[in-house]
Amino acid sequence: MSGRTSNQGRTARATMVDVARDAGVSLKTVSRVINGEPGVKPTTIEKVLRASAELRYERNDLAASLRHGARSFTLGLVIEDVANPFYSAIAQAVEESARERSSLLITASAREDPGRERELVTALLRRRVDALLLVPAGRDHRYISDSGFDTKTVFLDRPPAKAKGDTVLIENAASSMRAVEHLLAHGHTRIAFVGDDLRLYTARQRLAGYRRALDAAHVEADADLVCVGNSTSDAATQAVSRLLTLPRDERPTAIFTGNNRCTVGALHALGPMRKRIALVGFDDVELGELFGLTVVRTDPYSIGQIAAELAFARIDGDDRKPQRKVVPAELVMRGSGEIPA
């Protein structure tokens, strides 16, 4: 009669001890087989694997990593807001890359709060993630360097502050410049800029591109047409509504919005005037095609993929200097940016 334990009625999860007993080998032998170590006879490997299958034994990689200081097979991702389509696309790309490498992804939203960012990063490091991917909200990331984790941290969308690390950015200023040049080419000289809080790197870069385009065309920038600090679509709606109340000769004939939230806000404010005032938005928006919206289309999925590749390269031992990757964007013309002045 075999010494195997029947699976019938078994409710507890099988352990390596159960596998060793059923295979008739030592616990150390089972460990060597499970971890793929050399020096085990093929017949012994077959017995251990057969016993593992019959008992439905599942290796607990997390517990093993905590015991031996090995990998946890988890990545941490801290983004601005998972509800934002731009960041949800990044999260999806990182999650799929992690899955391909048999790793799990823990995602959290910092919501542009530096304190919350630090709290989330600290919590993830305590959970011993193998690498961290972060959309920076704070203005000082030395705390990551101080923890010794800077070489396994990848910064997305914005560079780190007072620290170094792998970074994946969008072609912000150059793409914004092309968008405004497009409006200038259609005869617009009174072009408004509606953007986010200038404490954000992306907002500053996009405003810089806007100003460069005007300077290159020898068009004087009007401070009354620059509306920043709009962190929500409602705020952008109010900003555009104020622009529309300006006297006719001071009113903008075109608007460049600095992100998808500002674009949505602008659409709400414009209403029936959408066919009379040109609009170009940075980042695509849901139903953008349906609205005939001209946009600077970025590729957040590629940003997530590239960031994941950098993270896994560091996990695998890449010790090069911090890498800086810039993802290009394209101007997609659908009609709203082609309305003449």
CSV table of C-alpha atoms in Angstrom, one decimal:
chain,number,residue,atom,x,y,z
A,1,MET,CA,0.0,0.0,0.0
A,2,SER,CA,1.4,3.4,-0.9
A,3,GLY,CA,2.2,5.9,1.8
A,4,ARG,CA,0.4,8.7,-0.1
A,5,THR,CA,-2.2,10.7,1.7
A,6,SER,CA,-5.6,10.8,0.0
A,7,ASN,CA,-6.8,14.2,-1.4
A,8,GLN,CA,-10.4,13.3,-0.5
A,9,GLY,CA,-11.7,15.6,2.2
A,10,ARG,CA,-8.5,17.6,2.3
A,11,THR,CA,-9.4,21.3,3.0
A,12,ALA,CA,-6.0,22.7,4.2
A,13,ARG,CA,-3.6,24.0,1.7
A,14,ALA,CA,-0.8,21.4,0.9
A,15,THR,CA,2.7,22.3,2.2
A,16,MET,CA,6.2,21.2,1.2
A,17,VAL,CA,6.1,18.8,4.2
A,18,ASP,CA,3.0,17.1,2.6
A,19,VAL,CA,4.8,16.9,-0.8
A,20,ALA,CA,8.0,15.4,0.9
A,21,ARG,CA,5.9,12.8,2.7
A,22,ASP,CA,3.9,11.8,-0.4
A,23,ALA,CA,7.0,11.6,-2.6
A,24,GLY,CA,9.0,9.7,0.0
A,25,VAL,CA,11.9,12.2,0.0
A,26,SER,CA,13.3,14.8,2.4
A,27,LEU,CA,12.0,18.3,2.8
A,28,LYS,CA,15.3,19.6,1.6
A,29,THR,CA,15.0,17.6,-1.6
A,30,VAL,CA,11.5,19.0,-2.3
A,31,SER,CA,12.9,22.6,-1.8
A,32,ARG,CA,15.7,21.9,-4.2
A,33,VAL,CA,13.3,20.6,-6.9
A,34,ILE,CA,10.8,23.5,-6.4
A,35,ASN,CA,13.6,26.1,-6.6
A,36,GLY,CA,15.2,24.5,-9.7
A,37,GLU,CA,18.5,23.7,-8.0
A,38,PRO,CA,20.9,21.3,-9.7
A,39,GLY,CA,22.0,17.9,-8.5
A,40,VAL,CA,18.7,16.1,-8.1
A,41,LYS,CA,18.1,12.8,-10.0
A,42,PRO,CA,15.5,13.0,-12.8
A,43,THR,CA,13.5,10.2,-11.2
A,44,THR,CA,13.4,12.1,-7.9
A,45,ILE,CA,12.3,15.3,-9.7
A,46,GLU,CA,9.5,13.3,-11.4
A,47,LYS,CA,8.3,12.0,-8.0
A,48,VAL,CA,8.3,15.4,-6.4
A,49,LEU,CA,6.5,17.0,-9.3
A,50,ARG,CA,3.9,14.2,-9.4
A,51,ALA,CA,3.2,14.6,-5.7
A,52,SER,CA,3.0,18.4,-6.0
A,53,ALA,CA,0.4,18.0,-8.8
A,54,GLU,CA,-1.7,15.5,-6.9
A,55,LEU,CA,-1.7,17.6,-3.8
A,56,ARG,CA,-2.2,20.8,-5.8
A,57,TYR,CA,0.7,22.3,-4.0
A,58,GLU,CA,1.3,26.0,-4.8
A,59,ARG,CA,4.6,27.7,-4.0
A,60,ASN,CA,4.3,30.7,-1.8
A,61,ASP,CA,6.8,33.1,-3.5
A,62,LEU,CA,6.1,36.0,-1.2
A,63,ALA,CA,6.7,34.0,2.0
A,64,ALA,CA,9.9,32.6,0.5
A,65,SER,CA,11.1,36.1,-0.3
A,66,LEU,CA,10.4,37.4,3.2
A,67,ARG,CA,12.4,34.4,4.6
A,68,HIS,CA,15.4,34.6,2.3
A,69,GLY,CA,15.5,38.3,1.3
A,70,ALA,CA,14.7,37.3,-2.3
A,71,ARG,CA,12.3,38.9,-4.7
A,72,SER,CA,8.7,39.5,-3.7
A,73,PHE,CA,7.5,39.4,-7.4
A,74,THR,CA,5.5,42.6,-6.8
A,75,LEU,CA,5.8,46.1,-8.3
A,76,GLY,CA,4.4,49.3,-6.7
A,77,LEU,CA,2.8,52.0,-8.9
A,78,VAL,CA,1.8,55.4,-7.5
A,79,ILE,CA,0.0,57.6,-10.0
A,80,GLU,CA,-2.0,60.8,-9.8
A,81,ASP,CA,-5.5,59.4,-10.1
A,82,VAL,CA,-6.5,55.9,-11.4
A,83,ALA,CA,-9.8,57.4,-12.6
A,84,ASN,CA,-8.0,59.6,-15.1
A,85,PRO,CA,-7.9,57.8,-18.4
A,86,PHE,CA,-4.3,58.9,-19.0
A,87,TYR,CA,-3.1,57.3,-15.8
A,88,SER,CA,-5.4,54.2,-16.1
A,89,ALA,CA,-3.7,53.5,-19.5
A,90,ILE,CA,-0.3,53.7,-17.8
A,91,ALA,CA,-1.5,51.3,-15.0
A,92,GLN,CA,-2.9,48.8,-17.5
A,93,ALA,CA,0.5,48.7,-19.4
A,94,VAL,CA,2.5,48.2,-16.2
A,95,GLU,CA,0.1,45.6,-15.0
A,96,GLU,CA,0.4,43.6,-18.2
A,97,SER,CA,4.2,43.9,-18.3
A,98,ALA,CA,4.3,42.7,-14.7
A,99,ARG,CA,2.0,39.7,-15.5
A,100,GLU,CA,4.3,38.7,-18.3
A,101,ARG,CA,7.1,38.5,-15.7
A,102,SER,CA,5.0,36.6,-13.2
A,103,SER,CA,4.7,39.6,-10.9
A,104,LEU,CA,1.8,41.4,-9.3
A,105,LEU,CA,1.1,45.1,-9.4
A,106,ILE,CA,0.0,47.3,-6.4
A,107,THR,CA,-1.5,50.6,-7.6
A,108,ALA,CA,-2.4,53.6,-5.6
A,109,SER,CA,-3.4,57.3,-6.3
A,110,ALA,CA,-1.5,60.2,-4.7
A,111,ARG,CA,-4.0,62.8,-6.0
A,112,GLU,CA,-1.3,65.5,-6.3
A,113,ASP,CA,-0.7,65.3,-2.5
A,114,PRO,CA,3.0,65.2,-1.6
A,115,GLY,CA,2.2,63.9,1.9
A,116,ARG,CA,0.1,61.1,0.5
A,117,GLU,CA,2.7,60.3,-2.1
A,118,ARG,CA,5.4,59.8,0.6
A,119,GLU,CA,3.0,57.8,2.8
A,120,LEU,CA,2.1,55.4,-0.1
A,121,VAL,CA,5.7,55.1,-1.2
A,122,THR,CA,6.8,54.2,2.3
A,123,ALA,CA,4.0,51.6,2.6
A,124,LEU,CA,5.1,50.0,-0.6
A,125,LEU,CA,8.7,49.8,0.4
A,126,ARG,CA,7.7,48.2,3.7
A,127,ARG,CA,5.9,45.6,1.6
A,128,ARG,CA,9.3,44.9,-0.1
A,129,VAL,CA,8.2,45.6,-3.7
A,130,ASP,CA,10.9,44.7,-6.2
A,131,ALA,CA,10.7,48.1,-7.9
A,132,LEU,CA,8.7,51.3,-7.6
A,133,LEU,CA,7.0,53.4,-10.4
A,134,LEU,CA,6.0,56.8,-9.4
A,135,VAL,CA,4.3,59.9,-10.9
A,136,PRO,CA,5.8,62.5,-8.7
A,137,ALA,CA,3.5,64.8,-6.7
A,138,GLY,CA,6.1,66.1,-4.2
A,139,ARG,CA,9.0,68.5,-4.7
A,140,ASP,CA,11.7,66.6,-2.8
A,141,HIS,CA,12.4,62.9,-3.5
A,142,ARG,CA,15.5,62.6,-1.5
A,143,TYR,CA,13.6,60.4,0.9
A,144,ILE,CA,13.6,57.7,-1.8
A,145,SER,CA,17.4,58.1,-2.2
A,146,ASP,CA,17.8,58.0,1.6
A,147,SER,CA,16.0,54.7,1.6
A,148,GLY,CA,18.4,53.2,-0.9
A,149,PHE,CA,15.7,52.5,-3.4
A,150,ASP,CA,16.4,55.3,-6.0
A,151,THR,CA,18.1,52.8,-8.3
A,152,LYS,CA,14.9,50.7,-8.4
A,153,THR,CA,12.5,53.6,-8.8
A,154,VAL,CA,11.2,54.8,-12.2
A,155,PHE,CA,9.6,58.3,-12.4
A,156,LEU,CA,6.8,58.7,-14.9
A,157,ASP,CA,5.4,61.8,-16.7
A,158,ARG,CA,7.5,64.1,-14.5
A,159,PRO,CA,11.1,64.1,-13.3
A,160,PRO,CA,12.1,63.6,-9.7
A,161,ALA,CA,12.9,66.6,-7.5
A,162,LYS,CA,16.3,66.9,-5.8
A,163,ALA,CA,17.0,63.3,-6.7
A,164,LYS,CA,18.0,61.1,-9.6
A,165,GLY,CA,16.4,58.1,-11.2
A,166,ASP,CA,15.1,56.5,-14.4
A,167,THR,CA,12.5,58.8,-15.9
A,168,VAL,CA,9.9,58.5,-18.7
A,169,LEU,CA,8.6,61.8,-20.0
A,170,ILE,CA,6.3,63.1,-22.7
A,171,GLU,CA,7.5,65.5,-25.4
A,172,ASN,CA,5.7,68.4,-23.6
A,173,ALA,CA,7.1,71.7,-24.7
A,174,ALA,CA,7.8,70.8,-28.3
A,175,SER,CA,4.3,69.2,-28.8
A,176,SER,CA,2.6,72.3,-27.2
A,177,MET,CA,4.6,74.5,-29.5
A,178,ARG,CA,3.4,72.5,-32.6
A,179,ALA,CA,-0.2,72.8,-31.3
A,180,VAL,CA,0.0,76.6,-31.0
A,181,GLU,CA,1.8,76.9,-34.4
A,182,HIS,CA,-1.1,75.0,-35.9
A,183,LEU,CA,-3.5,77.6,-34.5
A,184,LEU,CA,-1.3,80.5,-35.7
A,185,ALA,CA,-1.2,79.0,-39.2
A,186,HIS,CA,-5.0,79.3,-39.3
A,187,GLY,CA,-4.8,83.0,-38.6
A,188,HIS,CA,-5.2,83.1,-34.8
A,189,THR,CA,-3.2,85.6,-32.8
A,190,ARG,CA,-5.4,85.8,-29.7
A,191,ILE,CA,-4.8,82.3,-28.4
A,192,ALA,CA,-5.7,81.5,-24.8
A,193,PHE,CA,-3.9,78.9,-22.7
A,194,VAL,CA,-5.9,77.0,-20.1
A,195,GLY,CA,-3.7,74.8,-17.9
A,196,ASP,CA,-3.1,73.1,-14.6
A,197,ASP,CA,-1.2,74.2,-11.5
A,198,LEU,CA,2.2,75.5,-12.5
A,199,ARG,CA,3.8,73.6,-9.6
A,200,LEU,CA,3.5,70.7,-11.9
A,201,TYR,CA,6.3,70.1,-14.3
A,202,THR,CA,4.0,69.2,-17.2
A,203,ALA,CA,2.0,72.4,-16.8
A,204,ARG,CA,5.1,74.5,-16.8
A,205,GLN,CA,6.5,72.8,-19.9
A,206,ARG,CA,3.3,73.1,-21.9
A,207,LEU,CA,3.0,76.8,-21.0
A,208,ALA,CA,6.6,77.2,-22.1
A,209,GLY,CA,5.8,75.6,-25.5
A,210,TYR,CA,2.8,77.9,-25.9
A,211,ARG,CA,5.0,81.0,-25.2
A,212,ARG,CA,7.8,79.8,-27.5
A,213,ALA,CA,5.4,79.4,-30.4
A,214,LEU,CA,4.0,83.0,-29.9
A,215,ASP,CA,7.5,84.4,-29.6
A,216,ALA,CA,8.7,82.7,-32.8
A,217,ALA,CA,5.7,84.1,-34.7
A,218,HIS,CA,6.3,87.6,-33.2
A,219,VAL,CA,2.9,87.6,-31.5
A,220,GLU,CA,2.8,89.3,-28.2
A,221,ALA,CA,1.4,87.1,-25.4
A,222,ASP,CA,-1.5,88.6,-23.5
A,223,ALA,CA,-1.4,87.8,-19.8
A,224,ASP,CA,-5.2,88.0,-19.6
A,225,LEU,CA,-5.4,85.0,-21.9
A,226,VAL,CA,-3.3,82.7,-19.7
A,227,CYS,CA,-5.4,80.8,-17.2
A,228,VAL,CA,-3.5,78.4,-15.0
A,229,GLY,CA,-4.2,76.6,-11.7
A,230,ASN,CA,-7.1,74.6,-13.1
A,231,SER,CA,-6.8,71.2,-11.5
A,232,THR,CA,-10.3,70.1,-12.3
A,233,SER,CA,-12.6,70.2,-15.3
A,234,ASP,CA,-15.0,72.4,-13.3
A,235,ALA,CA,-12.2,75.0,-12.7
A,236,ALA,CA,-11.4,74.9,-16.4
A,237,THR,CA,-15.0,75.5,-17.3
A,238,GLN,CA,-15.1,78.6,-15.1
A,239,ALA,CA,-11.8,79.8,-16.6
A,240,VAL,CA,-13.0,79.5,-20.2
A,241,SER,CA,-16.4,81.1,-19.2
A,242,ARG,CA,-14.5,84.1,-17.9
A,243,LEU,CA,-12.6,84.4,-21.2
A,244,LEU,CA,-15.8,84.4,-23.1
A,245,THR,CA,-17.1,87.4,-21.2
A,246,LEU,CA,-14.1,89.6,-22.3
A,247,PRO,CA,-14.9,92.4,-24.7
A,248,ARG,CA,-15.1,91.2,-28.3
A,249,ASP,CA,-11.8,92.6,-29.4
A,250,GLU,CA,-10.0,91.1,-26.4
A,251,ARG,CA,-11.7,87.7,-26.5
A,252,PRO,CA,-9.7,84.7,-27.7
A,253,THR,CA,-10.4,83.3,-31.1
A,254,ALA,CA,-8.6,80.0,-30.2
A,255,ILE,CA,-7.9,78.1,-27.0
A,256,PHE,CA,-5.1,75.6,-26.2
A,257,THR,CA,-5.8,73.4,-23.2
A,258,GLY,CA,-3.0,71.9,-21.2
A,259,ASN,CA,-4.5,68.5,-20.4
A,260,ASN,CA,-7.6,66.3,-20.8
A,261,ARG,CA,-9.4,67.7,-17.8
A,262,CYS,CA,-9.0,71.3,-19.0
A,263,THR,CA,-10.2,70.2,-22.5
A,264,VAL,CA,-13.4,68.7,-21.1
A,265,GLY,CA,-14.0,71.9,-19.1
A,266,ALA,CA,-13.4,74.0,-22.1
A,267,LEU,CA,-16.0,71.9,-24.1
A,268,HIS,CA,-18.6,72.5,-21.4
A,269,ALA,CA,-18.0,76.2,-21.4
A,270,LEU,CA,-17.9,76.7,-25.1
A,271,GLY,CA,-21.3,75.0,-25.8
A,272,PRO,CA,-22.7,76.4,-29.1
A,273,MET,CA,-19.6,78.6,-29.6
A,274,ARG,CA,-17.6,75.5,-30.2
A,275,LYS,CA,-18.0,76.0,-34.0
A,276,ARG,CA,-16.7,79.6,-33.7
A,277,ILE,CA,-13.7,79.3,-31.4
A,278,ALA,CA,-10.8,77.0,-32.3
A,279,LEU,CA,-9.7,74.5,-29.7
A,280,VAL,CA,-6.7,72.2,-29.5
A,281,GLY,CA,-6.2,70.0,-26.4
A,282,PHE,CA,-3.2,68.3,-25.0
A,283,ASP,CA,-4.0,64.6,-24.4
A,284,ASP,CA,-6.9,62.9,-26.1
A,285,VAL,CA,-10.3,62.6,-24.4
A,286,GLU,CA,-13.0,60.0,-24.5
A,287,LEU,CA,-15.3,60.7,-27.5
A,288,GLY,CA,-12.7,63.1,-28.9
A,289,GLU,CA,-13.3,61.8,-32.4
A,290,LEU,CA,-17.1,62.2,-32.0
A,291,PHE,CA,-16.6,65.9,-31.0
A,292,GLY,CA,-14.2,66.4,-33.9
A,293,LEU,CA,-11.6,67.5,-31.4
A,294,THR,CA,-8.1,68.3,-32.5
A,295,VAL,CA,-5.6,67.1,-29.9
A,296,VAL,CA,-2.0,66.5,-29.1
A,297,ARG,CA,-2.3,62.8,-28.7
A,298,THR,CA,0.1,61.2,-26.3
A,299,ASP,CA,0.7,57.4,-25.8
A,300,PRO,CA,0.3,56.7,-22.0
A,301,TYR,CA,0.3,52.9,-22.7
A,302,SER,CA,3.8,53.2,-24.2
A,303,ILE,CA,4.9,55.3,-21.2
A,304,GLY,CA,3.8,52.4,-18.9
A,305,GLN,CA,5.5,49.8,-21.0
A,306,ILE,CA,8.8,51.7,-21.2
A,307,ALA,CA,8.7,52.4,-17.4
A,308,ALA,CA,8.1,48.7,-16.7
A,309,GLU,CA,11.0,47.7,-18.9
A,310,LEU,CA,13.3,50.0,-17.1
A,311,ALA,CA,12.1,48.7,-13.7
A,312,PHE,CA,12.6,45.1,-14.6
A,313,ALA,CA,16.0,45.9,-16.1
A,314,ARG,CA,17.0,47.3,-12.7
A,315,ILE,CA,15.6,44.2,-10.9
A,316,ASP,CA,17.7,42.0,-13.2
A,317,GLY,CA,20.9,43.9,-12.3
A,318,ASP,CA,21.2,46.8,-14.7
A,319,ASP,CA,23.5,49.3,-13.0
A,320,ARG,CA,23.8,51.9,-15.7
A,321,LYS,CA,23.4,55.6,-14.9
A,322,PRO,CA,19.8,56.8,-14.7
A,323,GLN,CA,18.0,56.6,-18.0
A,324,ARG,CA,15.8,59.4,-19.5
A,325,LYS,CA,13.3,58.4,-22.1
A,326,VAL,CA,11.1,60.8,-24.0
A,327,VAL,CA,7.9,59.6,-25.6
A,328,PRO,CA,6.8,61.6,-28.7
A,329,ALA,CA,3.3,62.9,-29.2
A,330,GLU,CA,1.4,63.7,-32.4
A,331,LEU,CA,-1.0,66.4,-33.5
A,332,VAL,CA,-4.3,64.8,-34.6
A,333,MET,CA,-6.4,67.1,-36.7
A,334,ARG,CA,-10.2,66.5,-36.4
A,335,GLY,CA,-11.7,69.9,-37.1
A,336,SER,CA,-11.8,71.9,-33.9
A,337,GLY,CA,-8.3,73.3,-34.3
A,338,GLU,CA,-8.8,74.1,-38.0
A,339,ILE,CA,-11.5,76.8,-37.5
A,340,PRO,CA,-10.1,80.0,-39.0
A,341,ALA,CA,-9.8,83.2,-37.0
